[in-house]
XYZ file of C-alpha atoms in Angstrom:
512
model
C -39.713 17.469 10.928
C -38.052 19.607 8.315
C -34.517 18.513 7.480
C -32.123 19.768 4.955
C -28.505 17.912 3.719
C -25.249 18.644 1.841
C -21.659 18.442 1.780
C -18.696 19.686 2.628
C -15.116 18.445 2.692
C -12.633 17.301 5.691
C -9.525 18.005 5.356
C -6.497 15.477 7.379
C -3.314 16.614 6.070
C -3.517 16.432 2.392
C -6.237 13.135 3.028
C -9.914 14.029 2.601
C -13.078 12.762 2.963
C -16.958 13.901 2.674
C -18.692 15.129 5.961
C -22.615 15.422 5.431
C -24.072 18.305 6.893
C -27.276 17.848 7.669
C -29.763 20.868 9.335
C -33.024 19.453 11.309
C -35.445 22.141 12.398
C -37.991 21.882 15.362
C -40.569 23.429 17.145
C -38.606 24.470 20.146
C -37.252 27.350 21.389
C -34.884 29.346 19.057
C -31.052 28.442 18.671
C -28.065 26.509 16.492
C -26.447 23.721 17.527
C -23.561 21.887 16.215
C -23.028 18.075 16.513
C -20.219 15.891 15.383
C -16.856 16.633 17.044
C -16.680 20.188 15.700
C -13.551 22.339 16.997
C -13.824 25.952 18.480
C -13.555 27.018 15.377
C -16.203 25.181 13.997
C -18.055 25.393 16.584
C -18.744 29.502 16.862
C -20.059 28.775 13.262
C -23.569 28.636 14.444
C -23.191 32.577 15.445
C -21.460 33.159 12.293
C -23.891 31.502 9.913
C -27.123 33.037 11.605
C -25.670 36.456 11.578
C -24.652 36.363 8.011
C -27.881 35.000 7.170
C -29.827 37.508 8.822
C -27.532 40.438 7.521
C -27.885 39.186 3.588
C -31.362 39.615 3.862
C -32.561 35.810 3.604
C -32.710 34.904 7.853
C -32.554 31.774 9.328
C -35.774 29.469 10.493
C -36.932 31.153 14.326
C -36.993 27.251 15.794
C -34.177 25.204 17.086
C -32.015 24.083 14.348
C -29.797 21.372 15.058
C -26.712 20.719 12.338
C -24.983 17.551 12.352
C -21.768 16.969 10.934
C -21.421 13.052 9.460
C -19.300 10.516 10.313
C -19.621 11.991 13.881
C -16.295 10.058 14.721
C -13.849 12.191 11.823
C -12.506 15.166 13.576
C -13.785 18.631 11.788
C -11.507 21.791 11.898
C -11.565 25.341 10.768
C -14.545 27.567 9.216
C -14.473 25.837 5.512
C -18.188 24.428 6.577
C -19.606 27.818 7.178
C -20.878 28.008 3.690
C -22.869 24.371 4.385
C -24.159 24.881 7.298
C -26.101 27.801 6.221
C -27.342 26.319 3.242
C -28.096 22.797 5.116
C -30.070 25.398 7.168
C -32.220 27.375 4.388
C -33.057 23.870 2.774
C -34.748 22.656 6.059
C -36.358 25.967 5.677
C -37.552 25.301 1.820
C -35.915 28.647 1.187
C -33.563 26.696 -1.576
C -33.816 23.597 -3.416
C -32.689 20.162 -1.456
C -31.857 18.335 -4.436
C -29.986 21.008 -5.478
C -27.740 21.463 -2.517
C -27.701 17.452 -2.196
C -25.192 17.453 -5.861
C -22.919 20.134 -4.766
C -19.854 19.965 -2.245
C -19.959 23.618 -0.303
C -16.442 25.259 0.775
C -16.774 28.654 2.350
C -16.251 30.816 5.271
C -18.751 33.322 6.096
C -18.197 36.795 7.186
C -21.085 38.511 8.908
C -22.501 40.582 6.328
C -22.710 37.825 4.332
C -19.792 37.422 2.085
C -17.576 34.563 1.412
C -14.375 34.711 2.872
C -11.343 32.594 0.950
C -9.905 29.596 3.293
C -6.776 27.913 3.235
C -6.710 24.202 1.473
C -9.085 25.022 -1.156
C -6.991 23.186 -3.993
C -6.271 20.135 -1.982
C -9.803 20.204 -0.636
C -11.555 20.117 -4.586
C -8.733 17.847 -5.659
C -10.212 14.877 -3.155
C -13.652 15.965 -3.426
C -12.567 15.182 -7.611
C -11.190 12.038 -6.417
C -13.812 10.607 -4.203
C -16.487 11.315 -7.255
C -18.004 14.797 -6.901
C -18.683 16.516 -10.322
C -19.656 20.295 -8.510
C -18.323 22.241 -5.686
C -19.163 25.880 -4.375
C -16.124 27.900 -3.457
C -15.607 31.659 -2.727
C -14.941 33.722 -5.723
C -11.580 34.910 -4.631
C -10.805 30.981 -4.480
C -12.286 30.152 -7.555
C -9.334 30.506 -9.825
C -7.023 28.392 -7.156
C -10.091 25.449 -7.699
C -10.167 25.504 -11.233
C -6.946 24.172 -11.451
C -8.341 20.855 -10.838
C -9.765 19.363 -13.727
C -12.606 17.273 -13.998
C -14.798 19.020 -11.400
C -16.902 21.983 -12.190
C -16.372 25.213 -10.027
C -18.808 27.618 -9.427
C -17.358 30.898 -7.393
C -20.097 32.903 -5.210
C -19.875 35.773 -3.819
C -22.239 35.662 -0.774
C -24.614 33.512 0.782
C -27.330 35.141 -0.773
C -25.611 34.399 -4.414
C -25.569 30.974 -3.351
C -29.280 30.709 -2.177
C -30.216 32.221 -5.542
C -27.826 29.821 -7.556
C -29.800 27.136 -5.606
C -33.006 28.315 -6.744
C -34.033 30.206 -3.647
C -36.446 32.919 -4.337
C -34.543 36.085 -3.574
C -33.413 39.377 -5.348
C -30.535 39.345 -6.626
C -27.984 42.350 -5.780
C -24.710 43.420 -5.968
C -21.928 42.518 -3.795
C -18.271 43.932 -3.331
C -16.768 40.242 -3.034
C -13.777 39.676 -0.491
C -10.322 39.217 -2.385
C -7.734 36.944 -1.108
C -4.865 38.437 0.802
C -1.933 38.891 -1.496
C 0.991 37.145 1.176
C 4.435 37.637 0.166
C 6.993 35.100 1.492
C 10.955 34.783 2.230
C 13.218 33.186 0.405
C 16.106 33.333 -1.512
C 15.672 34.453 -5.259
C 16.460 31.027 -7.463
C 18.080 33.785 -10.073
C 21.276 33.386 -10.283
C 23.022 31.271 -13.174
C 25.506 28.485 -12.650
C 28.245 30.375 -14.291
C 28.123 32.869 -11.560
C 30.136 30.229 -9.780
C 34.067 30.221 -9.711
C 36.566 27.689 -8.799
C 34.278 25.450 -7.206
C 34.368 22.881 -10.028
C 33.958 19.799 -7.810
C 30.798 21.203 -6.600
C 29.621 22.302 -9.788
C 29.306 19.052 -10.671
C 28.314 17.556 -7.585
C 25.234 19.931 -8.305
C 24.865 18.288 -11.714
C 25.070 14.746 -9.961
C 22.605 15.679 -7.303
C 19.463 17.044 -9.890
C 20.158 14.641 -12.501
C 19.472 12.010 -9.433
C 17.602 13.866 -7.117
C 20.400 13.167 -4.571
C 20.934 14.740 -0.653
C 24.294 16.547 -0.383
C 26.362 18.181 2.120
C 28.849 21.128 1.625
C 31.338 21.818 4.074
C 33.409 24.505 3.911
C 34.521 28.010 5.402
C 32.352 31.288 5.466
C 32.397 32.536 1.954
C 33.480 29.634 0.047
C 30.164 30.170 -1.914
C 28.022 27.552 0.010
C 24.550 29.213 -0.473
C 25.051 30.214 -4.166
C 25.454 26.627 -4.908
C 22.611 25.545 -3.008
C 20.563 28.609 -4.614
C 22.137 27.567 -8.527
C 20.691 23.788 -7.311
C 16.921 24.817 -8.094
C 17.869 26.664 -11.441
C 19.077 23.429 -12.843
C 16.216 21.159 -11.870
C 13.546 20.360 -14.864
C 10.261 21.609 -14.620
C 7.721 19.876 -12.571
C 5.112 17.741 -14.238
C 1.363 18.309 -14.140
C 1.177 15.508 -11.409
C 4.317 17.231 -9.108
C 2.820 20.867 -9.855
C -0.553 19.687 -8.385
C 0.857 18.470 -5.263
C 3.216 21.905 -4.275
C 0.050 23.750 -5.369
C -1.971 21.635 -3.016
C 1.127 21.732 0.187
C 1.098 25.783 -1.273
C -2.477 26.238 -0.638
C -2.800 24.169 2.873
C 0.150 26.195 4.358
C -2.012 29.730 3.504
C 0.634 30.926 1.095
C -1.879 31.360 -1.552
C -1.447 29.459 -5.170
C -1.200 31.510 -8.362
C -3.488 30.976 -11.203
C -1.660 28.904 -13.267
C 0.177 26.081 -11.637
C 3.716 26.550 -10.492
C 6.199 24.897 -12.755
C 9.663 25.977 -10.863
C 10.662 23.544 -7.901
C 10.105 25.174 -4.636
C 13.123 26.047 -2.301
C 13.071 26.120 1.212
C 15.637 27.401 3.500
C 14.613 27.527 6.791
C 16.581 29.261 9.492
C 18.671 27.714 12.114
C 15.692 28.522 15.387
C 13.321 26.613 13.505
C 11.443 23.980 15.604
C 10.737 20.254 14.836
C 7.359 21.579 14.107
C 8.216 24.102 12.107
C 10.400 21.649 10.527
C 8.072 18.479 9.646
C 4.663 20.144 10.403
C 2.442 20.084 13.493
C -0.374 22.100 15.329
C -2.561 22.297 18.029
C -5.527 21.989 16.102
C -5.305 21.868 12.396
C -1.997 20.016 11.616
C -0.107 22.709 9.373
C 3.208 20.890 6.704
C 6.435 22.482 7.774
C 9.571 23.298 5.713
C 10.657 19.430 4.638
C 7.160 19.056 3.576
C 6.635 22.595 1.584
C 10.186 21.539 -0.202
C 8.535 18.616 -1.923
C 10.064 18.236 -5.555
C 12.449 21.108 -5.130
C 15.047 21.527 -2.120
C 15.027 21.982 1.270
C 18.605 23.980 2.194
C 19.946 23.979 6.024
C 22.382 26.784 6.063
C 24.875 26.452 9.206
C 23.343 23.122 9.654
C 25.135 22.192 12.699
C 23.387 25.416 14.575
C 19.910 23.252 14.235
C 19.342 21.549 17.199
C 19.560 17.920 17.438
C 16.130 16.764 17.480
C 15.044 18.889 14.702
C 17.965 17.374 12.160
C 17.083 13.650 13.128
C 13.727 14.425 12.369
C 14.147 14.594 8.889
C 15.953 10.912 8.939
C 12.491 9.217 8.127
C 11.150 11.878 5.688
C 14.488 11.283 3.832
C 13.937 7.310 3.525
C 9.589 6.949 3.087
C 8.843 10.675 1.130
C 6.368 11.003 3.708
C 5.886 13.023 7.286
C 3.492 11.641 9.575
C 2.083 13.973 12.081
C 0.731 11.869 14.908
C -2.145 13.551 17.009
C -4.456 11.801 19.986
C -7.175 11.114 17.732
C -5.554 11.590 14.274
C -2.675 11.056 11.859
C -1.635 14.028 9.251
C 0.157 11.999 6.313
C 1.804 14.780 4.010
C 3.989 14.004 1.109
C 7.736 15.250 1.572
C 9.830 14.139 -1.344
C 12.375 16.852 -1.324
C 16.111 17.174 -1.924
C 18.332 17.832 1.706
C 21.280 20.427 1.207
C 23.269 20.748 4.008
C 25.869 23.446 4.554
C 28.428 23.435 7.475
C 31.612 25.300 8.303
C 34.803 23.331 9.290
C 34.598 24.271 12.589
C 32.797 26.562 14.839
C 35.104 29.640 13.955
C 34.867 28.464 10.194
C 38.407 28.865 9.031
C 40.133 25.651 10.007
C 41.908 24.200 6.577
C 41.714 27.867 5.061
C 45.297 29.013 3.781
C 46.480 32.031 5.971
C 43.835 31.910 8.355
C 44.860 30.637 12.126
C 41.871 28.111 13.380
C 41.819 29.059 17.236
C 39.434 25.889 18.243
C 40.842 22.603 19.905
C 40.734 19.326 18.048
C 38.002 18.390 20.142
C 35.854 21.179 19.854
C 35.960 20.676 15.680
C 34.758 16.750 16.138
C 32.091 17.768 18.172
C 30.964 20.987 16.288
C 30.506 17.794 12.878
C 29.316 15.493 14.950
C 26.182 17.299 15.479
C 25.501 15.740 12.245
C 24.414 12.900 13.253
C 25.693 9.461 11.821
C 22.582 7.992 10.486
C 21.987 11.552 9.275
C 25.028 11.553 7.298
C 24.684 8.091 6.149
C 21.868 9.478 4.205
C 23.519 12.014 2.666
C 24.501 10.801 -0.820
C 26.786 13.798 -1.874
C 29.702 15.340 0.658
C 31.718 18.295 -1.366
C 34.702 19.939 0.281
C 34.189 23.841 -0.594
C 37.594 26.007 -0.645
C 37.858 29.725 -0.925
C 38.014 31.096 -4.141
C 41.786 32.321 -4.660
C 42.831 35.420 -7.011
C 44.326 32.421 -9.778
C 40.526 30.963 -9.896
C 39.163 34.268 -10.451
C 41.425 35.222 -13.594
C 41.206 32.007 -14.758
C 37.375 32.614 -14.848
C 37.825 35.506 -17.199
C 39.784 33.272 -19.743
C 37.313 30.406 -19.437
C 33.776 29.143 -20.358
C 32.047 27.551 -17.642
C 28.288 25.913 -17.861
C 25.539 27.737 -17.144
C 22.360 27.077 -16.049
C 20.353 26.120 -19.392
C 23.654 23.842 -20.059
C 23.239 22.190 -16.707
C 19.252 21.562 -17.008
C 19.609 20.551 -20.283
C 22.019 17.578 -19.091
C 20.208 16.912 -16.433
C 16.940 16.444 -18.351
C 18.643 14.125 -20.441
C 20.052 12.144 -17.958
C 16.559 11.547 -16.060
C 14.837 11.021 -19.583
C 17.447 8.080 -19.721
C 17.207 7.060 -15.679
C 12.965 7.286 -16.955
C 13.068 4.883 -19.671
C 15.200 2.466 -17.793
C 13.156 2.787 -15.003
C 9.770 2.614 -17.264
C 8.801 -0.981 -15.540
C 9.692 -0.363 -12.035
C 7.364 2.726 -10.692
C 10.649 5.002 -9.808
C 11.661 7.677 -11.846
C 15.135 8.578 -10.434
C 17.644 6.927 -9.237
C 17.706 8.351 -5.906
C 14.406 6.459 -5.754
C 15.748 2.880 -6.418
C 15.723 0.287 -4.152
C 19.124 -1.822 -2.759
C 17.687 -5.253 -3.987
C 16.712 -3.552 -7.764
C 20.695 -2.240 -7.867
C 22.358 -5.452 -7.343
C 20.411 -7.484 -9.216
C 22.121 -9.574 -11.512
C 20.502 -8.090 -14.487
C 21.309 -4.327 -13.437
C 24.274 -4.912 -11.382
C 27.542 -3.022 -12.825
C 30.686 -5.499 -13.928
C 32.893 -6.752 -10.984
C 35.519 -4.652 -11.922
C 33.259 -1.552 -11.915
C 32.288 -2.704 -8.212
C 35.718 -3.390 -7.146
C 37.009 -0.023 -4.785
C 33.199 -0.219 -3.649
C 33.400 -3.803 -2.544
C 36.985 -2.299 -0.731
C 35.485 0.147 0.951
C 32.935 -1.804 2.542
C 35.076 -4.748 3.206
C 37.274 -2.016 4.806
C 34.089 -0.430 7.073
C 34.704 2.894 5.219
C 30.590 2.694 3.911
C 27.829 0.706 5.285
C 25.756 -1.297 3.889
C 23.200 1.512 3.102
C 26.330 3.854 1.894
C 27.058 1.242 -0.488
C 23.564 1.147 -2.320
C 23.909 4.949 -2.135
C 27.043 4.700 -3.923
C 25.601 2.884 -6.572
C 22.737 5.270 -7.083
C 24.636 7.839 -7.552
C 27.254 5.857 -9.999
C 24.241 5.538 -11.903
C 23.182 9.362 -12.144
C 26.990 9.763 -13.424
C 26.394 7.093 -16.066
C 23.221 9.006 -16.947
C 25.180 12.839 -17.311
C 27.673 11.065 -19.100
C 25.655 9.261 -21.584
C 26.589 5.644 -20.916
C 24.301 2.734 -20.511
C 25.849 1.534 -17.056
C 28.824 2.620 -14.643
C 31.888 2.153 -15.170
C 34.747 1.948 -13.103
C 35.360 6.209 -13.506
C 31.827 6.652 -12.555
C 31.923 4.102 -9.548
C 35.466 5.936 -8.226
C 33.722 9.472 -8.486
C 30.339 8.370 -7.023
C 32.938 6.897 -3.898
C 34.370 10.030 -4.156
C 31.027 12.429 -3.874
C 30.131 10.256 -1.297
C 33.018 10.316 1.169
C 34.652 13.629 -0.085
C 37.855 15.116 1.169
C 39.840 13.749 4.003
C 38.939 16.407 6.728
């Protein structure tokens, strides 16, 4: 019996593990076979692998070569093992070395001539193999730069399969190869460009903004078409900090498993996501019929996910997002699986008055009932809301605000960040003991502890308003969170009563 063994990585949602790929030859009559709950996928790789074998000049054994893929029970998607299989194959052969194949993870699809083809989750896929102990891993060249961003682990791009026998000390003749380059994929989205002071009149929400990244809090803007909804929503990224090593890793990784391709240097902006109002609880959270996919909420992670005309999205997909907004996590259940992805984002939600949009705008004549408005909102749904730290009443901007924005300075965009990295340095070092690191994070029991709890006069219109069944319990806590991120623009050490009255004010808004 000749038998040859390596490794290759498993990829369930952004969770791996090793799978051991292990190629047994015999003396029967010619043919692959794949073991080891392979998909369709993974399972036309045995016509794949002999083909490209056989087409780079280094063919497969003649026998019966049987592959299996360890632990038999973990289910295996996609073409990533290609590049294993094959060389699982030529070391039951003695065409390469075994012990050198045995030290090296292999991550690779194979085209039929041979070449490496770049596949989707490389980053996340050599970020666990890092984790779980592995000091080499074999990647397609065109993925090579996209692996190196990992440190710790030591990349070595290939071009072929026959570049990779030779690398593994098989005896072949080296030649040259036009690689494969990874597809350049361009993307929607609305261009984070803009600068704060682009907006005018809109002062409440200006600073709502600055409330919301300095606390990494959910908001809601309601207003009529025009009011400058999506500009503020769009100015919201520009004034977030820069993501750390740690948070740059992780959009890379979400980046790279969603096909979008990941640059060669990681991505320090936030991401923004604005998906439209069609878009599918799947397309929403995540999902697939065979390889589980993140959707929108979980591509937004440490930037901002903005629903424009959020009471168009249908029901199901909105209250979706109510346990994403509470855990930072989606979990994509499957019959034999569950896809954990991390989905710490920041909701924006944008809504006309009413289903015409001008009801409460000066000169305008609203022509829908009372009851069509209350149900048009109410497609927000109350737990929804409830979660929703931040609710700004947007107005038209009026000829006065516009020549008053000629005679005025307003904050711009490297004011704003700069404030708002100063407040979360401050809502950091307070935090230092605890494990958050903003106050949207913060748990109700940490708030009202004695030792971080704001003066009783502070809490006083709070304690109204819930003795009055204006905020629940949850609302309250809320309230309090963002009272702190106030605190934190303004520079103080804890809330005051002006910081509690505007955080109850961001948090109910307007009468409407």
């Amino acid at each position: 019996m000749r038998l040859g063994r390596t490794r290759a990585m498993a990829l369930i949602g952004m969770q791996g593990s090793f799978v051991d790929v292990e190629a047994d030859i015999s003396s029967q009559l010619p043919g692959l076979v794949i073991i080891g709950l392979p998909d369709a996928a993974l399972l036309q790789a045995r016509h794949r692998v002999r083909a490209a074998a056989s087409n780079c000049g280094i063919p497969l054994d003649g026998h019966l070569i049987t592959v299996n893929l360890s632990p038999a029970a973990l289910p295996k998607h996609g073409c990533s093992f290609d590049l294993a299989i094959a060389l699982a194959c030529l070391a039951a052969a003695g065409d390469v070395v075994q012990e050198s194949i045995e030290r090296v993870v292999h991550i690779g699809e194979l085209a039929l001539d041979g070449r490496l083809r770049p596949v989707a989750g490389i980053l996340p896929a050599v970020a666990e193999a890092a984790r779980l102990g592995a000091e080499i891993v074999m990647v397609p060249v065109a993925c090579a730069a996209e692996a190196e961003l990992v440190s710790g682990i030591r990349v070595v791009g290939v071009s072929d399969l026959r570049e990779a026998a030779i690398w593994h000390g098989g005896a072949f003749d080296a030649r040259p190869v036009d690689p494969i380059a990874a597809a350049v994929l361009t993307e929607p989205t609305i261009a984070a460009d803009g600068d704060l002071s682009d907006v005018i009149g809109q002062d409440d929400a200006v600073f709502a903004l600055q409330v919301a990244a300095a606390g990494r809090h959910h908001a809601l803007f309601i207003g009529p078409p025009g009011a400058g909804k999506t500009m503020l929503a769009d100015r919201l990224v520009g004034i977030l900090p820069d993501l750390d090593d740690e948070a740059a890793l992780e959009v890379g990784a979400i980046r790279s498993l969603s096909g979008l391709g990941v640059p060669s240097s990681l991505q320090r902006r936030p991401p923004l996501e604005t998906p439209h109002h069609t878009a599918t609880a799947a397309a929403m959270i995540g999902g697939g019929s065979g390889v589980v996919r993140p959707g929108s909420a979980v591509r937004a992670g440490h930037g901002v996910l903005f629903l424009d005309e959020a009471p168009e999205f249908p029901a199901n997909v909105l209250d979706a997002l109510r346990q994403p907004l509470e855990s930072g996590r989606v979990a994509i259940h499957r019959a034999n699986t569950v896809a954990s992805f991390p989905a710490r984002f920041q909701l924006v939600l944008a809504a006309n008055p009413c289903p015409c949009g001008l009801y409460g705008v000066p000169r305008e004549t609203c022509t829908c009932p009372p009851a069509a408005r209350r149900r048009y909102l109410a497609r927000l749904s109350g737990p929804l809301i409830d979660r929703i730290d931040i609710q700004v009443q947007v107005r038209r901007v009026s000829a006065v605000h516009v020549r008053l924005a000629s005679e005025q300075s307003r904050a711009t965009t490297a004011d704003a960040r700069a404030r708002v990295q100063a407040a979360r340095a401050a809502a950091r070092e307070r935090l230092a003991t605890t494990g958050w690191a903003t106050n949207a994070e913060v748990s109700g029991r940490w708030l009202r502890a004695p030792a971080n709890r704001p003066s009783a006069t502070a809490l006083a219109p709070l304690d109204r308003a819930l003795e009055r069944g204006q905020i629940t319990m949850r609302g309250y806590d809320r309230v309090l969170r963002v009272a702190w991120s106030v605190a934190d623009l303004s520079g103080a050490t804890s809330p005051t009563p002006a910081h509690v009255g505007q955080a109850l004010y961001l948090r109910r808004g307007e009468d409407r």
